[in-house]
């Protein structure tokens, strides 16, 4: 079917202003189309926009300098929320959206937290998910005292985000014992000068003192205060707030001993080495200019009301495997329960041609939802012409909106169409995001390219006797505008084949973060079962309370009025049909409060950047921007109606999981069944437990103070939180999230080695060295290995680079445990070890096919207690043996430890007037 003249003209005009989607790309050394998005809940403030622009402009200059005249920011798009006033300077968004932005600006859901951070969990050299800044960080100039100049902070986070590197400082291990038997700060490069200080806080008053020494390291809470003037340039991944900071650590300056995440995750490589191995570096050259060749340009875009058109295949193949019935049920659920109020929705069907079944209309009440649902297709026939459906969908949108920019199409098909490439250019020009749903095993292999071109979701659903799998997929297509308060959240999705007179009972927990617009749906494939629902207080809802539409007699639906009761809802279903039949249950709800973030879960699959490129399943469980810890997370992966594989995902910092307790649950998927589409379903739940929140990793470092001319200037201590502030009594909760993955190449059943051990630890107990780690599997983190190879050396880099030639540790009696279990091994040194010796250990696992894992992280043990660095202060502030005292000037940005950092006040303490003296330390720490 051809495109009308008006649509051709409209899209041709739009092509003149077309900007690529939100994926950043490198164009002649400059980064183009960086997308920054402001959360809809952020109050309108023009200074947020202005300060963001200034931050990125300054970052461009800093990045150019630090990358040795190689990279800069060329163009940036800033998405303004639709909740802000309209402005003629704002253009309409195209395929850009908040949920796919590179940088987001939003509040934490806890006060006093303004740490910039990057969500990064796929390993070294892998790009991050997004950079996060709070509005207060952008507006409050006083925060420059603790984080540094904003442009440098942006470069710090960009380096995380773009090149997959990690922090060179460590909040958990701020000091370590070096090979020279001295206590050093965890820094890059080594040799940064300063002093260890402890902030002693009593109520609202904080006073610094010397750190106590426990015979090995300084006490917990001791922080390193650097000298403001250094003889060496510090790395921006260590102290982005310090000056001079004009470099990244490279292979010559990198501190490979430091116990930081960069060394652990990137195998002791420097930041600059990782950057040099990136595609960006290979595709760029050094520019012979002293500054970026052009200033950063900005475009301001504003989000609009959601516009979406369902483009549904009704070709003859949809008669097979209950596809048409399942489509109608799943799409009806989407229209009635899922899509957000205020959205504009249209419906198009296609076979060999395309038909408009419903023009674009705004959902303002249940009557319009019902009207749209009645227009869903029921009878399949004809061939498959996907481009015809896309053309018609774009026309339906353009007829009402006079543009297709910022709109969405949900394209579902089960068939092949060799003509798909013919509409690729039209799709790229349209500014429309296309979400594709491949139904069954024969959907066209080029279908996902439509999503890749536009930034849409790539989804797939296997066939089934009941519609639950397709319903899960539709329910995943929610608004990407960042306003979670209106979005539908999947609480449960379950299907079973139930025998005659057998019960199917399901518990659906409703936690306190959800409860509005709560729907329960039951579907069957033969005849209506007997069922009833009981709420947490014992109230029962029978089948007569559910709605069964005459146009869809295989589904019953119940909406709970008001806000659903918190607690367990029990659904009891009995198959009264004479034969076995399939029965499914789904439950959805919306957030209970606008200002309380709901628990959400997001799942996806990706290839790992390691040998064999295994597939990894990820699930991020969070409340707002806070990771949720302690959940039970289970993934089910199914290929084209093949046998489903179930995995428990873990947040233990071992195997596929890069970082422990970051709320990202991971696992290798080693049961690939050849090429094709794999559908993913993840269930995350907690049962009557206190959910613990956690601070984000990969943050800009916090400036605790500095020393200048012998005086120590302290900032307010970094806000700390009591356990009760980090614990949330959610009761029981359950979330369902979906995704898909396409395998285009590879062996039908690849064989994998054990995964790399990433949490090897060494400690000394009396004269025994104790190694501990999490057991890998025989196939990455599944099963168990056959045996281990343990090596040792007194030189860290020799062990890393020449593992096979290092000294072997006898471990033939060590039998590997099942993957995920804790291993422990004791070593009795055969030779006398001199005091002060540092010994390094690494391990590899071998499976029963003699495949060998990568070399583990390197653990160290030190055979001495270093000499006492200094005597701690007594209560009067005197230091035994100290001949000189230094007056300490303390800059306090806030009196209370947990209050907002807003003002700078200079306090000078002297001994006579309660002043505090601390020992003058001129040595390296």
XYZ file of C-alpha atoms in Angstrom, residues 121 616-619 648-652 654 656-658 664-668 781:
20
model
C 27.344 -3.071 36.067
C 24.422 -12.655 30.943
C 20.974 -12.122 32.443
C 20.621 -8.927 34.506
C 17.795 -7.737 36.756
C 18.449 -17.873 40.233
C 20.078 -14.464 39.785
C 22.511 -13.347 42.480
C 23.838 -10.068 43.840
C 26.914 -11.613 45.463
C 30.850 -13.351 42.047
C 28.493 -12.826 36.341
C 27.696 -10.385 39.150
C 30.282 -7.632 39.010
C 21.758 -5.725 40.213
C 21.197 -9.480 40.202
C 23.105 -11.410 37.532
C 23.854 -14.874 36.158
C 25.462 -16.403 33.108
C 28.796 -19.984 37.182
